[in-house]
C-alpha positions in Angstrom: 0.0 0.0 0.0 1.4 3.4 -1.0 1.9 6.0 1.8 -0.8 8.3 0.3 -3.4 5.5 0.3 -2.4 4.7 3.9 -3.0 8.4 4.6 -6.5 8.3 3.1 -7.3 5.1 5.1 -6.1 6.6 8.4 -8.3 9.7 7.8 -11.3 7.4 7.2 -10.5 5.5 10.4 -10.1 8.8 12.2 -6.6 7.9 13.3 -5.6 11.5 13.0 -2.2 11.6 14.8 -0.9 8.7 12.7 -2.3 10.4 9.6 -0.3 13.6 10.4 2.9 11.5 10.8 2.3 9.7 7.4 1.6 13.1 5.7 4.8 14.5 7.2 6.8 11.5 5.8 5.4 12.1 2.3 6.1 15.9 2.5 9.7 15.3 3.5 10.2 13.7 0.1 7.9 15.9 -1.8 7.1 19.2 0.1 4.9 20.5 -2.7 2.6 17.5 -3.1 -0.8 19.2 -3.2 -3.0 16.2 -2.4 -0.9 15.4 0.7 -1.0 19.0 1.9 -4.8 19.1 1.5 -5.2 15.8 3.4 -2.9 17.0 6.2 -5.0 20.2 6.3 -8.2 18.2 6.6 -6.8 16.1 9.4 -5.6 19.1 11.3 -8.9 20.8 10.8 -10.7 17.8 12.3 -8.3 17.8 15.2 -9.4 21.3 16.1 -6.5 23.2 14.5 -8.8 25.0 12.1 -6.7 27.9 10.9 -3.6 25.8 10.3 -5.7 23.1 8.6 -7.4 25.5 6.3 -4.1 27.1 5.4 -2.7 23.7 4.4 -5.8 22.9 2.3 -5.5 26.2 0.4 -1.8 25.5 -0.3 -2.7 22.1 -1.6 -5.4 23.6 -3.9 -2.9 26.2 -5.3 -0.3 23.5 -6.0 -2.5 21.0 -7.7 -5.5 22.7 -9.4 -6.3 19.6 -11.5 -6.7 17.2 -8.7 -10.2 16.1 -7.7 -8.9 15.2 -4.2 -7.8 18.7 -3.3 -11.0 20.2 -4.5 -13.0 17.5 -2.7 -11.1 18.2 0.5 -11.5 21.9 0.1 -15.3 21.4 -0.3 -15.4 19.3 2.8 -13.8 22.0 4.9 -16.0 24.7 3.4 -19.1 22.5 4.2 -18.0 22.1 7.8 -17.7 25.9 8.0 -21.3 26.1 6.7 -20.2 27.8 3.5 -22.5 25.5 1.5 -22.5 27.4 -1.8 -18.7 27.6 -1.8 -18.5 24.0 -1.0 -20.8 23.1 -3.9 -18.5 25.1 -6.2 -15.5 23.1 -5.0 -17.3 19.8 -5.4 -18.3 20.8 -8.9 -14.7 21.7 -9.7 -13.7 18.2 -8.4 -16.2 16.5 -10.6 -14.7 18.1 -13.7 -11.5 16.1 -13.0 -13.2 12.9 -11.8 -16.8 12.7 -13.1 -17.4 9.1 -11.9 -16.4 9.4 -8.3 -19.4 8.0 -6.5 -18.5 9.5 -3.1 -18.0 12.9 -4.7 -21.3 12.7 -6.6 -23.1 11.8 -3.4 -21.7 14.8 -1.6 -22.7 17.0 -4.6 -26.3 15.6 -4.4 -26.5 16.2 -0.7 -25.4 19.8 -1.0 -27.6 20.5 -4.1 -30.6 19.3 -2.1 -29.6 21.4 0.9 -29.3 24.5 -1.3 -32.5 23.6 -3.2 -30.7 23.5 -6.5 -32.8 20.7 -7.9 -31.9 20.7 -11.6 -28.2 19.8 -11.0 -29.5 17.3 -8.4 -31.6 15.6 -11.0 -28.6 15.4 -13.4 -26.4 13.8 -10.8 -29.0 11.4 -9.5 -29.8 10.1 -13.0 -26.1 9.6 -13.6 -25.7 7.6 -10.5 -28.8 5.5 -11.4 -27.3 4.8 -14.9 -23.9 3.9 -13.3 -25.3 1.6 -10.6 -28.8 0.6 -11.4 -28.6 -2.4 -9.1 -28.7 -0.2 -6.0 -32.3 0.3 -4.9 -31.5 3.6 -3.2 -30.4 5.1 -6.5 -33.8 4.6 -8.0 -35.6 6.2 -5.1 -33.1 9.1 -4.9 -33.6 9.8 -8.7 -37.4 9.8 -8.3 -37.3 12.1 -5.3 -34.9 14.5 -7.1 -37.3 14.6 -10.1 -40.3 15.2 -7.8 -38.5 18.1 -6.0 -37.6 19.6 -9.4 -41.2 19.5 -10.4 -40.9 16.7 -12.9 -43.5 14.4 -11.3 -44.3 12.6 -14.6 -40.7 11.5 -15.0 -40.6 10.6 -11.3 -43.5 8.2 -11.9 -41.7 6.5 -14.8 -38.6 5.9 -12.6 -40.7 4.5 -9.8 -42.7 2.3 -12.2 -39.5 0.9 -13.7 -38.0 0.3 -10.3 -41.2 -1.5 -9.1 -41.0 -3.7 -12.2 -37.6 -5.0 -11.2 -39.0 -6.6 -8.1 -41.0 -9.8 -7.8 -42.3 -12.1 -5.1 -42.3 -9.5 -2.3 -44.3 -11.9 -0.2 -41.2 -14.0 0.4 -38.9 -11.0 0.9 -37.3 -10.1 4.2 -39.0 -7.6 6.6 -36.8 -4.7 5.7 -37.4 -4.9 2.0 -41.2 -5.2 2.6 -41.1 -2.0 4.7 -39.0 -0.2 2.0 -41.4 -1.1 -0.8 -44.4 -0.2 1.4 -43.0 3.3 1.6 -42.2 3.4 -2.1 -45.7 2.4 -3.0 -47.2 5.0 -0.7 -44.8 7.7 -2.1 -45.8 6.6 -5.7 -49.5 7.0 -4.8 -48.9 10.5 -3.2 -47.3 11.7 -6.5 -50.3 10.4 -8.4 -52.5 12.4 -6.0 -50.4 15.4 -6.6 -51.0 15.1 -10.3 -54.7 14.6 -9.8 -54.5 11.1 -11.3 -56.9 9.7 -8.7 -58.1 6.7 -10.7 -54.6 5.4 -11.2 -53.8 6.1 -7.5 -56.9 4.1 -6.4 -56.1 1.2 -8.7 -52.5 1.1 -7.4 -53.7 1.4 -3.8 -56.0 -1.6 -4.4 -53.4 -3.7 -6.2 -50.7 -3.1 -3.7 -52.8 -3.3 -0.5 -51.1 -6.5 0.6 -47.7 -5.0 0.1 -48.4 -1.8 2.2 -47.6 -2.3 5.9 -48.7 1.1 7.1 -52.4 0.4 7.5 -53.4 3.8 8.7 -51.7 5.6 5.8 -53.4 3.1 3.4 -56.8 3.9 4.9 -56.2 7.6 4.9 -55.1 7.6 1.2 -58.0 5.4 0.3 -60.6 7.7 1.9 -59.0 10.8 0.5 -58.8 9.4 -3.1 -62.4 8.1 -3.1 -63.5 11.6 -2.0 -61.5 13.2 -4.8 -63.1 10.8 -7.3 -66.6 11.8 -6.0 -67.3 8.2 -5.0 -69.0 9.6 -2.0 -70.8 6.5 -0.5 -67.6 4.5 -0.6 -65.6 7.5 0.7 -68.0 7.9 3.6 -67.6 4.3 4.6 -63.8 4.7 4.4 -63.9 7.8 6.6 -66.2 6.1 9.1 -63.7 3.2 9.4 -61.0 5.7 10.2 -63.2 7.5 12.8 -63.9 4.2 14.5 -60.1 3.5 14.7 -59.4 7.0 16.1 -62.5 9.1 17.1 -60.3 11.9 18.4 -58.8 12.8 14.9 -60.5 16.0 13.7 -59.2 15.6 10.2 -61.3 12.4 9.8 -64.5 14.3 10.5 -63.5 17.0 8.0 -62.9 14.3 5.4 -66.2 12.6 6.2 -68.3 15.7 5.9 -66.7 16.5 2.5 -68.5 13.4 1.3 -71.7 15.2 2.4 -70.7 18.3 0.4 -70.0 20.1 3.7 -66.7 21.8 4.3 -66.1 22.2 8.0 -63.1 24.5 7.3 -65.4 27.2 5.7 -68.3 29.3 6.9 -71.4 27.2 6.5 -75.0 28.2 5.8 -77.6 27.5 8.5 -79.0 24.5 6.6 -75.6 22.9 6.4 -74.9 23.5 10.1 -78.2 21.8 11.0 -77.3 18.8 8.9 -73.8 18.5 10.2 -75.0 18.8 13.8 -77.4 16.0 13.3 -74.7 13.7 11.9 -72.3 14.7 14.7 -75.0 13.9 17.2 -75.1 10.3 15.8 -71.3 10.1 16.1 -71.6 11.4 19.7 -74.0 8.6 20.6 -71.5 6.1 19.2 -68.4 7.7 20.8 -69.6 9.6 23.9 -66.1 10.1 25.2 -64.7 11.7 22.1 -63.9 15.3 23.0 -63.4 16.4 19.4 -67.0 15.6 18.5 -68.3 17.7 21.3 -66.0 20.5 20.3 -67.1 20.4 16.6 -70.7 20.6 17.7 -69.9 23.9 19.6 -68.3 25.3 16.4 -71.4 24.5 14.3 -74.2 25.1 16.8 -76.1 28.4 17.0 -78.7 30.1 19.2 -80.5 27.7 21.5 -78.8 24.6 20.2 -75.5 26.2 21.0 -76.7 27.1 24.5 -77.7 23.5 25.2 -74.5 22.0 23.9 -72.3 24.6 25.6 -74.1 23.9 28.9 -73.3 20.2 28.7 -69.7 20.8 27.5 -68.8 23.4 30.1 -70.5 21.9 33.2 -68.9 18.5 32.6 -65.5 20.1 32.5 -66.1 22.4 35.5 -67.1 19.4 37.5 -63.9 17.6 36.5 -61.8 20.6 37.1 -60.2 21.0 33.7 -57.9 24.1 33.9 -57.6 24.4 30.1 -61.3 24.8 29.5 -61.0 28.5 28.7 -58.1 28.0 26.3 -60.3 25.3 24.6 -63.3 27.7 24.2 -61.4 30.9 23.4 -61.7 30.6 19.7 -65.5 30.7 20.0 -65.1 34.3 21.3 -64.7 35.5 17.7 -68.5 35.0 17.5 -70.1 37.8 19.5 -73.3 35.8 20.1 -71.5 32.8 21.4 -69.3 34.9 23.6 -72.4 36.4 25.2 -74.1 33.0 25.7 -71.0 31.6 27.3 -70.6 34.5 29.6 -74.2 34.4 30.7 -74.1 30.6 31.2 -71.0 30.7 33.4 -72.1 33.7 35.4 -75.4 31.9 36.0 -73.5 28.8 37.3 -71.6 31.1 39.7 -74.9 32.5 41.1 -76.5 29.1 41.5 -73.4 27.4 42.9 -73.2 30.1 45.6 -76.9 29.4 46.5 -77.3 25.7 46.2 -74.1 24.0 44.9 -76.0 23.3 41.6 -75.5 24.6 38.1 -79.2 25.5 37.8 -82.3 25.4 40.0 -83.7 22.4 38.0 -80.6 20.2 38.6 -81.0 17.2 40.8 -77.3 16.6 41.4 -75.4 18.6 43.9 -72.0 19.6 42.6 -68.7 19.3 44.5 -67.2 22.4 46.1 -64.4 22.5 43.5 -67.0 23.3 40.8 -67.5 26.7 42.3 -63.7 27.5 42.3 -63.2 26.4 38.7 -66.2 28.5 37.7 -64.6 31.5 39.2 -61.3 30.6 37.5 -63.1 30.5 34.1 -64.9 33.8 34.7 -61.6 35.5 35.6 -60.1 34.4 32.3 -63.4 35.3 30.5 -63.5 38.9 31.8 -59.8 39.3 31.2 -60.2 38.2 27.6 -63.0 40.7 26.9 -61.0 43.4 28.6 -63.2 43.8 31.6 -60.2 43.8 33.8 -61.8 45.2 37.0 -64.4 42.4 36.9 -61.6 39.9 36.3 -59.6 41.1 39.3 -62.7 41.1 41.6 -63.6 37.6 40.5 -60.1 36.2 41.1 -59.9 38.0 44.4 -63.1 36.2 45.5 -61.7 32.9 44.2 -58.4 33.3 46.2 -60.3 34.2 49.3 -62.3 31.0 48.9 -59.3 28.7 48.0 -56.0 30.4 48.6 -54.0 27.3 47.7 -54.8 26.9 44.0 -51.8 28.1 41.9 -54.0 28.6 38.7 -55.8 31.4 40.4 -52.6 33.4 41.0 -51.5 32.8 37.4 -54.9 34.1 36.1 -54.5 37.2 38.4 -50.9 37.7 37.1 -52.0 37.4 33.5 -54.7 40.0 34.0 -52.3 42.4 35.8 -49.8 41.9 32.9 -52.5 42.9 30.4 -53.1 46.0 32.5 -49.4 46.9 32.3 -48.7 46.2 36.0 -45.6 44.0 35.5 -44.6 44.3 39.2 -47.9 43.1 40.5 -48.2 40.4 37.8 -44.7 39.1 38.8 -45.7 39.0 42.5 -48.9 37.0 41.7 -47.1 34.5 39.7 -44.4 34.2 42.4 -47.0 33.4 45.0 -48.3 30.6 42.6 -44.7 29.3 42.4 -44.3 29.2 46.1 -47.4 27.0 46.4 -45.6 24.3 44.5 -41.8 25.0 44.4 -41.0 21.8 42.6 -43.3 22.4 39.7 -41.1 23.1 36.6 -43.9 25.0 34.8 -44.6 27.3 37.7 -40.9 28.0 38.2 -40.5 28.8 34.5 -43.6 31.0 34.5 -42.3 32.9 37.5 -38.9 33.4 35.8 -40.6 34.6 32.7 -42.5 37.3 34.6 -39.4 38.2 36.6 -37.6 38.8 33.3 -40.4 41.0 32.1 -40.2 43.0 35.3 -36.5 43.6 34.7 -35.4 41.2 37.5 -33.2 39.2 35.1 -30.6 38.1 37.6 -33.2 36.7 40.0 -34.9 34.9 37.1 -31.7 33.2 36.1 -31.0 32.2 39.7 -34.5 30.7 39.9 -34.1 28.8 36.6 -30.7 27.4 37.8 -32.8 24.9 39.9 -33.6 23.1 36.7 -30.5 23.5 34.6 -27.2 21.6 34.6 -25.1 22.4 37.7 -21.9 22.0 35.6 -23.0 24.7 33.1 -21.4 28.1 33.5 -24.8 29.6 34.1 -28.4 28.9 33.8 -28.6 31.3 30.9 -25.9 29.4 29.1 -27.6 26.1 29.6 -31.0 27.4 28.5 -29.5 28.9 25.3 -27.7 25.7 24.7 -31.0 23.8 25.0 -32.5 26.3 22.5 -35.2 27.6 24.9 -36.5 30.3 22.5 -38.9 31.8 25.1 -36.0 32.5 27.4 -33.9 34.2 24.7 -36.9 36.2 23.4 -37.9 37.4 26.9 -34.4 38.4 27.9 -33.9 40.2 24.6 -37.0 42.3 25.1 -36.2 43.0 28.8 -32.6 44.1 28.0 -34.0 46.2 25.1 -36.4 48.0 27.4 -33.5 48.7 29.8 -31.5 50.0 26.8 -28.8 47.4 27.4 -28.5 46.9 23.7 -25.4 44.7 23.9 -27.1 41.9 25.8 -30.3 42.4 23.8 -28.4 41.8 20.6 -26.5 38.9 22.2 -29.8 37.1 23.0 -31.3 38.0 19.6 -28.3 36.6 17.8 -28.6 33.4 19.9 -32.2 33.1 18.5 -30.8 33.5 15.0 -28.1 30.9 15.7 -30.8 28.5 16.9 -32.7 28.8 13.6 -29.5 28.4 11.7 -28.8 25.3 13.6 -32.2 23.9 12.9 -31.6 24.6 9.2 -28.2 22.9 9.3 -29.7 19.9 11.2 -31.5 18.8 8.0 -28.1 18.2 6.3 -27.6 14.7 7.6 -31.2 13.8 6.8 -30.7 14.2 3.1 -28.6 11.0 3.2 -30.3 9.2 6.1 -33.9 9.5 5.0 -33.3 8.2 1.5 -31.3 5.3 2.9 -34.0 4.4 5.4 -36.8 5.0 2.9 -38.7 7.5 5.1 -39.6 9.4 1.9 -42.9 11.0 2.8 -41.7 12.2 6.2 -38.5 13.5 4.6 -40.4 15.6 2.0 -42.6 17.0 4.8 -39.4 18.0 6.7 -38.0 19.8 3.6 -41.2 21.8 3.4 -41.0 22.7 7.1 -37.4 23.8 6.7 -38.3 26.0 3.7 -40.8 27.8 5.9 -38.6 27.8 9.0 -38.0 31.5 9.2 -41.6 32.4 8.8 -41.9 31.4 12.5 -43.1 34.3 14.7 -40.1 34.1 17.0 -37.7 34.6 14.2 -39.6 37.5 12.6 -40.1 39.3 16.0 -36.4 38.9 16.8 -35.4 40.2 13.4 -37.5 43.3 13.8 -36.2 44.0 17.3 -32.5 43.5 16.2 -32.9 45.7 13.1 -34.4 48.5 15.2 -31.4 48.4 17.5 -29.0 48.4 14.5 -30.5 51.4 12.9 -30.4 53.2 16.2 -26.7 52.5 16.4 -26.3 53.8 12.8 -28.3 57.0 13.7 -26.4 57.8 16.8 -22.7 57.0 16.5 -22.1 58.0 20.1 -24.5 55.3 21.4 -21.9 52.6 21.1 -19.4 54.5 23.3 -22.1 55.2 25.9 -23.1 51.6 26.1 -19.7 50.0 26.1 -18.0 52.6 28.4 -20.6 53.6 31.0 -19.5 56.3 33.4 -21.4 55.0 36.3 -22.1 51.6 37.8 -18.5 50.3 37.1 -18.0 46.7 38.3 -16.4 46.4 41.7 -12.6 45.5 41.4 -12.9 42.9 44.1 -15.9 41.3 42.3 -13.9 41.3 39.1 -10.9 39.7 40.8 -13.2 37.0 42.4 -14.8 36.2 39.1 -11.4 35.9 37.5 -10.2 33.4 40.2 -13.4 31.4 39.8 -12.9 31.3 36.1 -9.3 30.1 36.4 -10.3 27.5 39.0 -13.1 26.1 36.6 -10.6 26.0 33.7 -8.1 24.1 35.8 -10.8 21.6 36.8 -11.8 21.1 33.2 -8.2 20.6 32.1 -7.7 18.0 34.8 -10.8 16.1 33.5 -9.6 16.2 29.9 -11.6 19.2 28.8 -14.9 18.0 30.2 -17.2 19.4 32.8 -18.5 17.6 35.9 -21.3 16.0 33.8 -18.8 14.4 31.5 -19.9 16.7 28.6 -17.4 18.7 26.5 -16.4 21.9 28.4 -18.1 25.0 27.1 -16.2 27.3 24.8 -15.1 30.5 26.6 -17.6 33.4 25.8 -15.3 36.1 24.4 -18.2 38.7 24.3 -20.2 38.2 27.5 -21.8 41.6 27.4 -22.5 41.7 23.6 -20.1 44.7 23.1 -18.6 43.3 20.0 -22.0 43.1 18.4 -22.5 46.8 19.3 -19.2 47.8 17.8 -19.9 46.4 14.3 -18.7 48.9 11.7 -21.7 48.3 9.4 -24.8 48.1 11.5 -27.0 48.5 8.4 -25.2 45.8 6.6 -25.8 43.4 9.5 -29.5 44.4 9.5 -29.7 43.6 5.7 -28.4 40.1 6.4 -31.0 39.6 9.1 -33.8 40.7 6.9 -32.7 38.7 3.8 -34.6 35.5 4.6 -37.8 37.6 5.1 -37.9 39.2 1.7 -41.2 37.6 0.8 -42.8 37.7 4.2 -45.9 39.7 4.5 -46.2 41.5 7.8 -46.7 45.2 8.3 -44.2 45.9 11.1 -41.6 44.0 9.1 -42.2 46.3 6.1 -41.7 49.3 8.4 -38.2 48.3 9.4 -37.4 47.2 5.8 -38.2 50.7 4.7 -36.1 52.2 7.5 -33.0 50.2 6.5 -33.4 50.8 2.8 -34.0 54.5 3.3 -30.9 54.9 5.4 -28.8 53.0 2.8 -30.1 55.3 0.1 -31.8 52.4 -1.6 -35.0 54.3 -2.4 -36.4 51.7 -4.8 -36.3 49.1 -2.1 -37.8 51.7 0.3 -40.6 52.2 -2.2 -41.2 48.5 -2.5 -41.6 48.3 1.3 -44.1 51.2 1.2 -46.2 49.4 -1.5 -46.3 46.3 0.7 -47.5 48.3 3.7 -50.1 50.1 1.5 -51.4 46.7 0.3 -52.1 45.7 4.0 -53.3 49.0 5.4 -53.5 52.2 3.2 -54.2 54.4 6.2 -51.3 53.1 8.3 -49.6 55.7 10.4 -46.1 54.6 9.4 -47.0 54.6 5.7 -48.1 58.2 6.1 -44.9 59.3 7.8 -42.4 57.1 5.8 -43.9 58.1 2.4 -43.5 61.7 3.4 -39.8 61.1 4.3 -39.2 59.4 1.0 -40.8 62.2 -1.0 -38.7 64.8 0.8 -35.6 62.7 0.3 -36.2 62.3 -3.5 -36.8 66.0 -3.9 -33.3 66.8 -2.5 -31.5 63.8 -4.0 -29.4 64.1 -7.2 -27.6 60.8 -7.0 -30.3 58.4 -8.1 -30.5 57.2 -11.7 -33.0 59.4 -13.6 -35.1 56.4 -14.8 -35.2 54.8 -11.4 -36.1 58.0 -9.7 -38.9 58.6 -12.2 -40.3 55.1 -11.5 -40.1 55.7 -7.8 -41.8 59.1 -8.0 -44.6 57.6 -10.2 -45.2 54.8 -7.7 -45.1 57.3 -4.7 -47.8 59.4 -6.4 -50.3 56.6 -5.6 -49.8 57.5 -1.9 -49.0 61.2 -2.1 -50.7 62.7 -5.2 -48.5 64.8 -7.6 -48.3 68.5 -6.9 -50.4 68.2 -3.7 -50.0 70.7 -1.0 -48.4 68.6 1.9 -50.1 70.6 4.6 -53.5 70.0 2.9 -52.6 66.3 2.4 -51.7 65.9 6.1 -54.8 67.8 7.2 -57.0 65.5 5.1 -55.3 62.5 6.7 -55.9 64.0 10.2 -59.6 64.6 9.5 -60.1 61.1 8.1 -58.4 59.5 11.1 -59.2 61.7 14.1 -60.7 58.7 15.9 -57.5 56.7 15.8 -54.8 57.8 18.3 -51.9 56.3 16.4 -52.9 57.9 13.2 -53.2 61.2 15.0 -49.6 60.6 16.1 -48.7 60.0 12.4 -50.3 63.4 11.5 -48.3 65.1 14.3 -45.0 63.5 13.1 -45.8 64.6 9.6 -46.2 68.2 10.8 -42.7 68.1 12.2 -41.4 66.8 8.9 -43.2 69.4 6.8 -42.6 72.5 9.0 -39.5 71.5 10.8 -38.7 70.9 14.5 -39.4 74.6 15.2 -43.1 73.8 14.9 -42.9 70.7 17.0 -44.9 72.1 19.8 -47.8 72.8 17.4 -47.5 69.1 16.4 -47.7 68.1 20.1 -51.1 69.9 20.3 -52.6 67.4 17.9 -52.0 64.5 20.3 -51.9 66.2 23.7 -55.7 66.5 24.0 -56.5 63.1 22.5 -59.6 61.5 23.8 -58.3 59.2 26.5 -61.0 56.7 26.0 -59.6 56.0 22.5 -56.2 55.1 23.8 -54.8 51.7 24.6 -51.4 51.2 26.4 -49.4 50.9 23.1 -50.7 54.1 21.5 -50.5 55.9 24.8 -46.8 54.9 25.3 -45.9 56.0 21.7 -47.7 59.4 22.1 -45.9 59.9 25.5 -42.6 59.3 23.8 -43.4 61.9 21.1 -44.3 64.5 23.7 -41.2 63.7 25.7 -39.1 64.3 22.6 -40.6 67.5 21.4 -42.3 69.2 24.4 -40.9 67.8 27.7 -42.4 70.6 29.7 -45.9 69.1 29.1 -44.8 65.5 29.7 -45.7 65.4 33.3 -49.2 66.7 32.8 -49.8 64.1 30.0 -48.3 61.4 32.2 -50.8 62.3 35.0 -53.7 62.0 32.5 -52.5 58.6 31.4 -52.0 57.5 34.9 -55.7 58.4 35.6 -56.8 56.4 32.5 -54.4 53.5 33.1 -54.0 53.3 36.9 -52.4 49.9 36.9 -49.8 50.5 34.2 -46.2 50.8 35.4 -45.2 53.0 32.4 -47.4 55.9 33.5 -46.8 55.8 37.2 -44.7 58.4 39.0 -41.4 57.4 40.6 -43.0 57.8 44.0 -45.8 55.4 43.1 -43.4 52.8 41.8 -41.3 53.1 45.0 -44.3 52.7 47.2 -45.5 49.6 45.3 -42.0 48.1 45.4 -41.9 48.6 49.1 -45.3 47.0 49.6 -44.3 44.0 47.5 -41.1 43.6 49.6 -43.2 43.7 52.8 -45.6 41.0 51.6 -42.7 38.8 50.5 -41.1 39.2 53.9 -44.4 38.3 55.6 -44.7 35.2 53.4 -41.1 34.2 54.2 -41.7 34.6 58.0 -44.9 32.6 57.8 -43.1 29.8 55.9 -40.3 29.8 58.5 -42.9 29.5 61.3 -44.7 26.7 59.5 -41.5 24.7 59.1 -40.6 24.9 62.8 
């Protein structure tokens, strides 16, 4: 065996130290052997010496540009650095010099799938199929590639040819039977996709004995019969499925399609009556099936709804189901149903107080717990419909009746949170936690409310009860476990405290989590096709394609972008945040932290780089405060990268920040595109009004734009601000049209500042200062308060007093004295609870 072949074998066996020695032996004789340099670089990279390894690989590429090995190695390193597009280029270059290398082609196929470059994928998969037609996986891989590329007809031909190569499956081993079962189901799914329902039905019938997934066969059978309008047969098929699982809502939806009733759409009264009658028969057959009862509530109306709701609610109040309100909340979109539910439950409360019965005609006496769960439901009911005072009165009565039920304090906390009283909400949830200190949910909920109240350190200390003791901190462990709620809440809290470094740190940890989820699919491109989990694999690909449409990602992106354009607008902000003049850390504390860090490092070194749990020691956090994120030289460039995956996402607040970034970068065409998206959602939007005015003024003073581009932008902008219109009149019209909307009043006030200049800012303040307080909600009130603070601080206190009167619970509008008094009162109640607990434990 030659030394180079030995080097390749040692790499494959992961004997890296021996591999380096062999590579050095070769390089002594031939120091410019490109392939050896590349392999040595790959081994060093895998040993953790990434910079040195990458340097060797690049040298190897430069010295032997015609070797497929050096390009393949370079692609492997780029792939490990998550530079997938560069890696694919390197693999493609390698293929030019060795077009029949199976391992190389497999890597190219995996990367092509990962990057959703399906046409090159088809080409390579078909080549592999022609090269090795005896391998079953090549047939399936080719069919999947054609399907992904949109060539379903060709995929069917490949699958049909493949199925024709097999015979006597009845005597095959179990693994082959399973594989072919999945292949047949995949084949049928493609026929469905192409609306070839008759062929799909025929195949489903012919291959029934070869399909081991009985549930999937039955679902496909029922679905195809429905599509073919064989309604009687389809109805029987759906009934069979319902009998096997009466809790599956999809089966009922499918069944009613055979009756020409679509439960996913708004139905006419006649259709509802018919569906209710049928559901009633199902209910007699499956009386314990909750989904049937819930569907009846969706369809019922007037008196029939009242009767069904009475049965549904009382049975669950008697059982003490805490999630009852969450279950019924979607019905609140119907005003009539909302009213009926409210009247019913309020009636239960009255009768239970009198006679421990739900109504005067009931024979059965209810347990005492029914009363408390009724009060619990009413608390959530009144909180949902924004009758917060009633909600607080109800929960107070409930707590007086049963002070040991944690759910009551959670409901109280949720109501106070909606009122803006974060301190009071936090205290209520903390009391709930203290009632059951070992409950992970209650501890997590309390920590969440503590973070919202700005008590981040205390929250992390609380969460440390449930995180790894060997982890550097509870925050580190939670981020490592991808706890999105924790990262999102801390990011918002730090942002409110204007600690933008830590806010960006948490937001980027959210982005890193989504990136990791996206990268996690890489191994499945090989694994799923090898294991024949084809249908699940395709579902996963679809999920991955929509990954960044998740609300957590979009919200995080918007928050991060707002911070970045603030950093761009105020260059002194970074200096203020990274070099605070007050609150410097104590030198003794710094020294103590340094010693603890050195001690922990020494312990990990003694254990071979592992922590006390035997897991790899965490990498040192070189930016614990997020200062490096703040110091970025191109904040707008970073913002553009964050927004890139959301280019086709339709959400109005996202379009606002897309405009702000494009406007600041001088990309007025992109800014106009964002305005058009906003206008398509809400043509009277406050931000559209202000941002379109900013763009018009910028265009008038700009002489750098291409004339044709500028003309196109102006033409598009004229749909929002008419040509040659007087801006004062235009703004006055907007103000008159939207005088009932506080946020749009604010938009008109902001427009006055833009039109007349900041010298007229106090006149703009007049527009919002005397706004009708009854029209305000907490969000609009906060934004108007910020506007007054910026342009007329002398009147800020008077406006704050008005807001405090309108929103007496909200922390944002309280004076410092009020906040201090509340803080002192909470501390006193906490001290009393602690004393009582100590006395009880004696």
